CSV table of C-alpha atoms in Angstrom, one decimal:
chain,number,residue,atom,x,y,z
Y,1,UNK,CA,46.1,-134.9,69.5
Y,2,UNK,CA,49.2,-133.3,68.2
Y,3,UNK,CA,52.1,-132.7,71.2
Y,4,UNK,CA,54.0,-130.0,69.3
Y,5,UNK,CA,52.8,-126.9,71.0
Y,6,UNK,CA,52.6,-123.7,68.9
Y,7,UNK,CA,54.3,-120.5,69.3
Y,8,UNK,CA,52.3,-117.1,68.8
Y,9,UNK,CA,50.5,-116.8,66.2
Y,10,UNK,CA,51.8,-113.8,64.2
Y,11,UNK,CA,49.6,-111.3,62.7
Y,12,UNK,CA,50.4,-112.0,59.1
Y,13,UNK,CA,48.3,-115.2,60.0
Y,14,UNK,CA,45.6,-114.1,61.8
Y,15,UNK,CA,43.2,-115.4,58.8
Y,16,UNK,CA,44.1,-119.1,59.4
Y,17,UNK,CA,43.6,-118.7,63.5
Y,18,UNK,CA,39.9,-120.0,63.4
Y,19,UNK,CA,41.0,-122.8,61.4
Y,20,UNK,CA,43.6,-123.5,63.8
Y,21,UNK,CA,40.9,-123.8,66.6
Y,22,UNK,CA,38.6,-125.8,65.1
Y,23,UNK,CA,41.6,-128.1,64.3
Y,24,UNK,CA,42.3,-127.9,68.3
Y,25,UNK,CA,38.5,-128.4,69.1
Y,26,UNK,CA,38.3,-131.3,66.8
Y,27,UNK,CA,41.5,-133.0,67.5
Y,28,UNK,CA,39.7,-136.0,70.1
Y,29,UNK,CA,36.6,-136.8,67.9
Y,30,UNK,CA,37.5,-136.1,64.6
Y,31,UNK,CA,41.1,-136.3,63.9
Y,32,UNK,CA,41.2,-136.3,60.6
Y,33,UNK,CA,39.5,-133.1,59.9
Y,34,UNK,CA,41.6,-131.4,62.5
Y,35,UNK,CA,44.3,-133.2,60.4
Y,36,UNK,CA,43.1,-131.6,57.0
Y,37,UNK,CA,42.1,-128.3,59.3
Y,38,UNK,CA,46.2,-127.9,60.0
Y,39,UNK,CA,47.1,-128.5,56.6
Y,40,UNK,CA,45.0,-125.8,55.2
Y,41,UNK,CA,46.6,-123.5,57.7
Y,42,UNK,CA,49.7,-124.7,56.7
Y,43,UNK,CA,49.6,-124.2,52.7
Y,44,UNK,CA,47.8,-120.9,53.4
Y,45,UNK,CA,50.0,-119.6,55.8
Y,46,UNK,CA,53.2,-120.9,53.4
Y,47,UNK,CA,51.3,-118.6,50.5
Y,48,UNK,CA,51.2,-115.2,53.0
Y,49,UNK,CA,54.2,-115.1,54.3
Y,50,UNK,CA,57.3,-118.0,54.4
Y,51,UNK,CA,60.1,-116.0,55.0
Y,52,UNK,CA,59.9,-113.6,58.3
Y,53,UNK,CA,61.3,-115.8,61.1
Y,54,UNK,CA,58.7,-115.6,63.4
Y,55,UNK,CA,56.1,-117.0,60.5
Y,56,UNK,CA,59.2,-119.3,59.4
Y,57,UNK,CA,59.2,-120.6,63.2
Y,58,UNK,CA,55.1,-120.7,63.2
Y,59,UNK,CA,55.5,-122.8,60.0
Y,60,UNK,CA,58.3,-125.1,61.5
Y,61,UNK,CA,56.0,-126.1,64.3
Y,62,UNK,CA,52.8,-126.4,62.5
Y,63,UNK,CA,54.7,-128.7,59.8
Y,64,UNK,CA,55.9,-130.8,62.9
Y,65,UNK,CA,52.6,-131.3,64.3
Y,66,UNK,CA,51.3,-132.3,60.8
Y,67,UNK,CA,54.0,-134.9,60.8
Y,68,UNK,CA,52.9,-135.9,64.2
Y,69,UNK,CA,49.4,-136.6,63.3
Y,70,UNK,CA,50.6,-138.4,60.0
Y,71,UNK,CA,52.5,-140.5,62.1
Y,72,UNK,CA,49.9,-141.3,64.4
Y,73,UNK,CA,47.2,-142.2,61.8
Y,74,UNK,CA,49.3,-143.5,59.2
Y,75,UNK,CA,46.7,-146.5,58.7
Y,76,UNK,CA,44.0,-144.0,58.3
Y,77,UNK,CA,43.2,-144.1,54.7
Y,78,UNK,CA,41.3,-140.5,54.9
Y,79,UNK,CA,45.1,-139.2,55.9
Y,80,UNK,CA,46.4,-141.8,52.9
Y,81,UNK,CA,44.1,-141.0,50.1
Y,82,UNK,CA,43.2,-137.5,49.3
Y,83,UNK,CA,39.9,-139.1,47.6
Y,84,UNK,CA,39.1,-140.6,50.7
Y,85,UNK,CA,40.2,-137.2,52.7
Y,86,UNK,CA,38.0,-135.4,50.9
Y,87,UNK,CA,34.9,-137.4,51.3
Y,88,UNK,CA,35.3,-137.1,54.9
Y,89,UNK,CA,35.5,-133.7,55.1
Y,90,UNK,CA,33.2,-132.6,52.6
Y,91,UNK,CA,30.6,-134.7,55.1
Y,92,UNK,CA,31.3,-133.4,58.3
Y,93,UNK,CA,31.4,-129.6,56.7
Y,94,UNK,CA,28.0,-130.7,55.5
Y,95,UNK,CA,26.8,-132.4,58.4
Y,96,UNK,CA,27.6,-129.1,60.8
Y,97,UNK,CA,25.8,-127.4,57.6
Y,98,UNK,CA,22.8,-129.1,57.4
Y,99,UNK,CA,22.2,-129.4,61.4
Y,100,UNK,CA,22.2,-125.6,61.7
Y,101,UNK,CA,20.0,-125.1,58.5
Y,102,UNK,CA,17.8,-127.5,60.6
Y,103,UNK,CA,17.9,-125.3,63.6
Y,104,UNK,CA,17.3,-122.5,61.8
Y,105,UNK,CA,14.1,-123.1,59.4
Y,106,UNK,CA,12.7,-124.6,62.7
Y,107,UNK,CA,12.7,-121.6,64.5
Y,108,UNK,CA,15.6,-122.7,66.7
Y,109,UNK,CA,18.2,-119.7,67.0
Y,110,UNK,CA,21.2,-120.3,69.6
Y,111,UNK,CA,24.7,-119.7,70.0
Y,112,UNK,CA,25.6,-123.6,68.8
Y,113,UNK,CA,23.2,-123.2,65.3
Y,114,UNK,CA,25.6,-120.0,65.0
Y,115,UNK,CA,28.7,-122.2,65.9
Y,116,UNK,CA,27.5,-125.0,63.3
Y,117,UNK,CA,27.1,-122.2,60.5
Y,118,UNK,CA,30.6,-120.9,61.5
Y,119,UNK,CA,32.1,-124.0,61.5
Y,120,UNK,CA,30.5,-125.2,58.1
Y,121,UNK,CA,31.7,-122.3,56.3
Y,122,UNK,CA,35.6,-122.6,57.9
Y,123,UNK,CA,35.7,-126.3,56.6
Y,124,UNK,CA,34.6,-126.0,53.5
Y,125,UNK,CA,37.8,-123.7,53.1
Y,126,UNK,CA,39.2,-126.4,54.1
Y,127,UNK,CA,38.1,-128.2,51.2
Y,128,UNK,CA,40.7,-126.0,48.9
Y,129,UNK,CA,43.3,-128.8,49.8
Y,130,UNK,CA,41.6,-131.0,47.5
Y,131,UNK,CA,41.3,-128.6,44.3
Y,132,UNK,CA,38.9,-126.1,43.5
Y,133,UNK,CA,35.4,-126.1,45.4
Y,134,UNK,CA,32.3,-126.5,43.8
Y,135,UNK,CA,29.7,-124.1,43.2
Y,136,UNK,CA,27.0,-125.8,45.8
Y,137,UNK,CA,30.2,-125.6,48.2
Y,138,UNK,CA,31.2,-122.4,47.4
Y,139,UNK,CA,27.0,-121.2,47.9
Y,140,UNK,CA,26.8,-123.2,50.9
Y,141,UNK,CA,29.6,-121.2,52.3
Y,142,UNK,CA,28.9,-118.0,51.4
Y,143,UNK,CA,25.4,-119.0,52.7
Y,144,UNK,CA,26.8,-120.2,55.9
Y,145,UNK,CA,29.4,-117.2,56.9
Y,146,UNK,CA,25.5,-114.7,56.3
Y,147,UNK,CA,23.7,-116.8,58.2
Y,148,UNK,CA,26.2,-117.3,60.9
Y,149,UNK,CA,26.5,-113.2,60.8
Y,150,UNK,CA,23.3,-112.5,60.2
Y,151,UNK,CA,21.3,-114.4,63.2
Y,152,UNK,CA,24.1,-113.3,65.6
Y,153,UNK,CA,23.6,-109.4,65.0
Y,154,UNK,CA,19.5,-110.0,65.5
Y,155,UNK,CA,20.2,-112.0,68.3
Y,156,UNK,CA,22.6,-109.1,69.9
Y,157,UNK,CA,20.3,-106.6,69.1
Y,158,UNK,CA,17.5,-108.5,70.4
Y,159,UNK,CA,15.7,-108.9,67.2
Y,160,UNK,CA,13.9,-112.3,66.2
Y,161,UNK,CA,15.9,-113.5,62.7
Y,162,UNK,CA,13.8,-114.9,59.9
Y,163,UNK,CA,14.0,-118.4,59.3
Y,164,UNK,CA,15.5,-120.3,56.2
Y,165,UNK,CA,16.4,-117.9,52.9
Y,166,UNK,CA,15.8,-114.6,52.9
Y,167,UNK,CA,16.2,-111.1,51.0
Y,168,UNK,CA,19.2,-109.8,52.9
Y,169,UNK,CA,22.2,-107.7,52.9
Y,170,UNK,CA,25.8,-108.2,54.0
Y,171,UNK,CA,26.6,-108.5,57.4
Y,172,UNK,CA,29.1,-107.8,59.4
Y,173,UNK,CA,31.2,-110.8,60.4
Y,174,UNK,CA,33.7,-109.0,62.7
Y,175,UNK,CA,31.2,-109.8,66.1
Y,176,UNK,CA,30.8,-113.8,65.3
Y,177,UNK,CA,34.6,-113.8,64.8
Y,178,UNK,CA,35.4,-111.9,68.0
Y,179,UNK,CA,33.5,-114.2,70.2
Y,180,UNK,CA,34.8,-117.4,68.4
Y,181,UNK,CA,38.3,-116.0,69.0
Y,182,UNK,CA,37.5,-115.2,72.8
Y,183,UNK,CA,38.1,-117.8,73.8
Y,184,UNK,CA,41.4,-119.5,71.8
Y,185,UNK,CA,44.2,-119.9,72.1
Y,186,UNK,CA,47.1,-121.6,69.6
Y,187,UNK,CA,49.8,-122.1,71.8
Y,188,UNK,CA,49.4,-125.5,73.2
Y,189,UNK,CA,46.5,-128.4,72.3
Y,190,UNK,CA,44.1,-126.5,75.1
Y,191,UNK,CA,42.2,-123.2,75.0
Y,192,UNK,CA,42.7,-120.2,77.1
Y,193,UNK,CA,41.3,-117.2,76.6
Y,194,UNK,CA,43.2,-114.7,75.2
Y,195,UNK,CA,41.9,-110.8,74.4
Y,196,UNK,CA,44.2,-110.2,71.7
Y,197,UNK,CA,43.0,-112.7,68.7
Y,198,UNK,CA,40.2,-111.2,66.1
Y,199,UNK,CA,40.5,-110.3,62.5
Y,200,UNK,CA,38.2,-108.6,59.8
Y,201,UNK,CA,36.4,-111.1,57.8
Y,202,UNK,CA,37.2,-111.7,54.1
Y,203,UNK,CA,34.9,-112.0,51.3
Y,204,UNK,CA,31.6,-111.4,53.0
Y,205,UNK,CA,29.2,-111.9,50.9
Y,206,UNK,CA,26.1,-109.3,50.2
Y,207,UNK,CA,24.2,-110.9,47.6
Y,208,UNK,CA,20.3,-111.2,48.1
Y,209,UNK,CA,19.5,-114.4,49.2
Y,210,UNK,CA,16.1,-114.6,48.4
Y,211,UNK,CA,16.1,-117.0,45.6
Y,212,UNK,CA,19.4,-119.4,46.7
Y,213,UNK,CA,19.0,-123.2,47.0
Y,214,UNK,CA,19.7,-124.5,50.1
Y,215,UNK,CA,18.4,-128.1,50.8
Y,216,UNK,CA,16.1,-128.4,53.5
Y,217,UNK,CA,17.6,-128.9,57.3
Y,218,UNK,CA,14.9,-131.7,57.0
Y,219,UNK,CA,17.0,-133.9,54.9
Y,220,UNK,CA,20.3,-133.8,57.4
Y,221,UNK,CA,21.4,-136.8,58.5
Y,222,UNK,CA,20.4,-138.3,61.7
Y,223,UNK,CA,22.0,-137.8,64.8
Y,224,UNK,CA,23.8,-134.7,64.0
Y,225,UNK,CA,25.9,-133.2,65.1
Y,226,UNK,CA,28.1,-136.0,66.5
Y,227,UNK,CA,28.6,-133.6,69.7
Y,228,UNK,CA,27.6,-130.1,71.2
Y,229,UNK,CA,30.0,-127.6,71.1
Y,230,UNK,CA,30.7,-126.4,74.7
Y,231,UNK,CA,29.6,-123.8,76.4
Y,232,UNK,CA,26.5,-122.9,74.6
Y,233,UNK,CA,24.2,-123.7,77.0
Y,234,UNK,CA,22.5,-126.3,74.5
Y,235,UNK,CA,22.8,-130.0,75.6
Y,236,UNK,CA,22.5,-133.4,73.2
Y,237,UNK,CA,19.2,-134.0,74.4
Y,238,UNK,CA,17.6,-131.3,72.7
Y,239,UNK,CA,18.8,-132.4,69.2
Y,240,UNK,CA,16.3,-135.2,67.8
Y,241,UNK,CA,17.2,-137.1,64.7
Y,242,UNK,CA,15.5,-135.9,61.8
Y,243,UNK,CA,13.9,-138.0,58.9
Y,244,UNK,CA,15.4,-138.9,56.4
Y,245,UNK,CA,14.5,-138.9,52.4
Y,246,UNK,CA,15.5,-142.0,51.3
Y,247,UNK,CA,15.9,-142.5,47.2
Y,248,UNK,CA,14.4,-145.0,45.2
Y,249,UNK,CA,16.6,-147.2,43.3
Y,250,UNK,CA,16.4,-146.6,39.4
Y,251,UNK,CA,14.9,-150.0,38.2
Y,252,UNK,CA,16.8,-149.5,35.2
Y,253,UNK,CA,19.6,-150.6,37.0
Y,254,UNK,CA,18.6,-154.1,38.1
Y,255,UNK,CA,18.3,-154.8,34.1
Y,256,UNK,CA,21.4,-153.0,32.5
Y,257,UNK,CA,23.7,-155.0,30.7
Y,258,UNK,CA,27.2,-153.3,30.1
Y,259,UNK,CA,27.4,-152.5,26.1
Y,260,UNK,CA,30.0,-154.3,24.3
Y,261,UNK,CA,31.5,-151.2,22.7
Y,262,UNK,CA,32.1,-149.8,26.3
Y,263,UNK,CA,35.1,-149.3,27.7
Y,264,UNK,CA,36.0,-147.3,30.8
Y,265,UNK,CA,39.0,-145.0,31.0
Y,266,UNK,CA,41.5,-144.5,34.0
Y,267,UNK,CA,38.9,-141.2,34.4
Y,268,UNK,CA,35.8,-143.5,34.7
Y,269,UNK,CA,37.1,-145.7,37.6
Y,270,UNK,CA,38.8,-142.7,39.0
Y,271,UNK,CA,35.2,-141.5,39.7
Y,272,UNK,CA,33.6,-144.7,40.4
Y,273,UNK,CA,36.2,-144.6,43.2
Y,274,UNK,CA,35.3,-141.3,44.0
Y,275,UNK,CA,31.5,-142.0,44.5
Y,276,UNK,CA,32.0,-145.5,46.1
Y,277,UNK,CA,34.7,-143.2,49.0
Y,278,UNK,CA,31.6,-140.8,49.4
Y,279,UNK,CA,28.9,-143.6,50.1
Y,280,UNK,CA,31.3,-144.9,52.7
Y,281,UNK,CA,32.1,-141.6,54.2
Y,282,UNK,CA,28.3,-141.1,54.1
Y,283,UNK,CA,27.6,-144.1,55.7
Y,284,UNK,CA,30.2,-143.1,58.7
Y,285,UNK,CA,27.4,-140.1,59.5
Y,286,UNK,CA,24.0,-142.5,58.9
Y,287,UNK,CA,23.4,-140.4,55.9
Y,288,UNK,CA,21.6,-143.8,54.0
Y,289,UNK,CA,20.2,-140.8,51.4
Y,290,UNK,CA,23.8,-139.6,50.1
Y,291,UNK,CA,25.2,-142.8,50.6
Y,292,UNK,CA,22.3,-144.9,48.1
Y,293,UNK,CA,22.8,-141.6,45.7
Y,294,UNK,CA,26.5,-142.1,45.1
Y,295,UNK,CA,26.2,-145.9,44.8
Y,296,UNK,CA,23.9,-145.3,42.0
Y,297,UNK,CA,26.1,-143.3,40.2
Y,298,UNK,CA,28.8,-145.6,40.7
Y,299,UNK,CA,26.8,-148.6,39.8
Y,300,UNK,CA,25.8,-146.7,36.9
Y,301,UNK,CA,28.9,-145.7,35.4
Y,302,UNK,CA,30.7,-149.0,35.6
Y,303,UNK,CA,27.8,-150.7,33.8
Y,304,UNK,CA,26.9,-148.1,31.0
Y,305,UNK,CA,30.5,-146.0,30.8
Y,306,UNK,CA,28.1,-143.0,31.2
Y,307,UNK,CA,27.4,-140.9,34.1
């Protein structure tokens, strides 16, 4: 965990704050996104404002806790390699995603599907760092922030939500944030409550959902997620490993000769990299599905030069 504690957040940042405690949440059992979580925060917060001193001082102490954890996990080739980096949080964001998607077509609505949504949807900002998000990541968060919004305000208001995809307006995000923020505090590595830290929500979307694809909470990976969030009243021993869809092997593989004509590019094992990163990362979570996908591909491209 990083030592550095953090002085008040100012209000210029108060859009990185949930960021900030998910890092602090995450910091014992996965310290690499909490790693990746800060350094969002960090670029973001250098883009709003890097010149008033108390945001200059926030900065300053945030940079040294970066530095901290860099230090500490220096052999850690998902700190290392940004390919690497990426993999690994791109799977957790979808892990949290898929576990609540789960919870949700099955009927099961409670504070930690809510939290899992939530959490999705902040980490797959956090997926900027890398580059430019994808469109299934930029769905699955807009997804994930309605969702996250939408069962909270049925469950406030005592309604039953609908399961899975549905025809929906915008909600208001302002309630799920509050009572994530009730509780946090950025000052030092523990929370303490604190009565002074929401912010309006960004963005939100207000499409109609009706026809999005979101892939079935039946093909999460087992065992997820890794651990309950606290204080939700839910323990581990309710979540049961769900099946998983296993791929077959393309058979064309097991005959393919590489073509004589082919030759690869610094792009083309730049991406056989990529996919071989995202198996192992995959592999880190049981997810044997994603994991024999991205082999494929690999497999593929270094034999024919064609994806």
């Amino acid at each position: 965990m990083a030592a550095t504690a953090l002085p008040p957040l100012p209000p210029q940042f108060k859009s990185i704050q949930h960021h900030l405690r998910t890092a602090q949440e995450l910091d014992k059992r996965e310290p690499v996104v909490a790693y990746y979580c800060r350094l969002y925060a960090m670029q973001t917060g250098m883009k709003i404002d890097s010149k008033t001193p108390e945001c200059r001082k926030f900065l300053s102490k945030l940079m040294d806790q970066l530095e901290a954890m860099k230090k500490q996990f220096g052999d850690n080739e998902a700190i290392t390699q940004e390919i690497v980096g990426s993999a690994h949080v791109e799977n957790y964001a979808l892990k949290m995603f898929l576990y609540a998607d789960n919870e949700d077509r099955a009927g099961q609505f409670h504070k930690n599907m809510i939290k899992s949504f939530y959490t999705a949807s902040l980490l797959i900002d956090v997926l900027t760092v890398f580059g430019e998000l994808s469109d299934e990541n930029v769905q699955h968060r807009k997804y994930a922030r309605w969702k996250a919004a939408y069962i909270h305000n049925c469950l406030k208001n005592g309604e039953t939500p609908q399961p899975g995809p549905i025809g929906m307006e915008g909600e208001s995000f302002a309630d799920v944030e509050r009572e994530e923020a009730g509780s946090s505090s950025l000052h030092s590595g523990t929370t303490q409550p604190t009565s002074s830290s929401t912010y309006e929500a960004n963005n939100i979307p207000t499409s109609n959902y009706t026809g999005i694809h979101i892939p079935p909470g039946a093909h999460a990976p087992a065992n997820t997620p890794a651990e309950v969030p606290h204080n939700t009243g839910v323990t581990s021993n309710t979540i049961q490993p769900a099946p998983q869809n296993i791929p077959l092997v393309d058979p064309s593989l097991y005959s393919a000769q590489s073509a004589g004509e082919v030759r690869l590019t610094p792009e083309d094992f730049a991406r056989a990299q990529k996919y071989c990163k995202y198996a192992g990362s995959a592999l880190q979570y049981e997810d044997v599905s994603t994991a024999v996908q991205n082999l494929q591909k690999a497999l593929k491209l270094l034999i024919t030069g064609r994806e």
